[in-house]
Every structure is written in structure tokens, then in C-alpha cells.
């Protein structure tokens, strides 16, 4: 809750770049997904204001992973709201297995410093939640599944006899005759 003034110079350029990436269509999809999962319509108004206190995120997580957040604070105090957001982020990593790098930081949402990352974090939560429960509505692409291949020894041996083009074979690319710069004069 730092009292930040307007950004200048490099900070302004970075903030403008972050804000330029914000996707209003993805925001609408996130609103619809949260409303469908929680079972109630998403609150009217700003996306940031609806999520800022973290209570809706905690309700969302308790639907995705029942009982994952025991105490949801309904207070408008800053530290309680930030604690709710932190409860959501912790449950996303511990209960759903969402990697921390795919989520947002508490301050990104509470102070609206990087709402683009909040949208991306919610889509990551949706992917991992849908992996655990295919009956959930989808938001963005599903998480990819492992596609392990088992080749027999005959097929593997066929590949061993092929010389790749990177080996510098005939008619392939090689470095023969390449000279960079002038030779060293002694």
C-alpha cells in the first residue's frame, strides 16, 4: 500500500507496456468463468474492485478444492484483504499444483499494479483445476497431457544408422572455408 505517485522515465515505459498487454476479452472470459464456477453472477463494476478484497477468490478456491481455505475474512481492512489473496495463491500452489511462476503477486491485484498477470494467473488456476476435474467449465486451453512413446529396439536401431545434417556430411551445411575478419598479423 505504498503511496506511489505517477511513474516517470523507465518506470513509466514499463508500466505502459504492462497496461498495453491487458486483454479486455480475457477479462470478460475470467468474469464468466468465475461466475460459472462459484454459481453466482460476477459483481458489476471494475474487475479489480470485485477481486480486491480476496473474498470472491477464496470462495472460488473453496469450490475448486473444497475446504482448502478455512477462514475467509470479510473485512475491508487492507491486511485482511491481502491475507485473503495470499490464502488463494497458497491454495492454488498447494492444492491444485499451480507453479508459483504462473501466478500473480498479492500486490499485483491489491494495488492493481499488474492486472495482466492477474488474468494470466486466473487462467493458470483454471487449467490446473480442470486437470483435476474435467466437469469444470474451461477457461483457455487445457493443460497438456503426457504422451509417452515406446519404440521397439528395431525402430531405435534404424535411427542410429542415419547421419544427421548437423554432422557436416556431404551436401550439408559445414564451416569449410569460413573466415571471420582478417588474420592476425604478428
C-alpha angles and dihedrals in degrees: 000000000000115000098240123184124205117307121247136190117350092359090056092049092050092047091048090051091051092048092048090059093057109119114208091190090057088048090057090048091050091049091051093045094050090047092049094048096044092043098233134088117271112255117264120247132037119007089220094052092049092055101031097095091049094225094114090048090052091050088049092052092047089056093047093044110014115225094008093124112042101181122038114187115221093190124118091217111124097234092049092049091048089048090055090052090048091050088055094049093046092049090048091057099037102037103029100028097236109165113244091235090063094055132074130246122254092246091052089068103029095051095027091234095141112014090161089067089048090057091047090047091053091051089051090052089050092051094051093042091052090050088059095041120024091189091074119098114261128245112189123330122339121250112271118253128222114267104191117188126206117201124190120237093256092060092046091051091053089059092051093064095056117095110215123226090244090067089076096244125165116307089008129110115282138156098246112142095007114143124178115201128331123320116261112267115216 
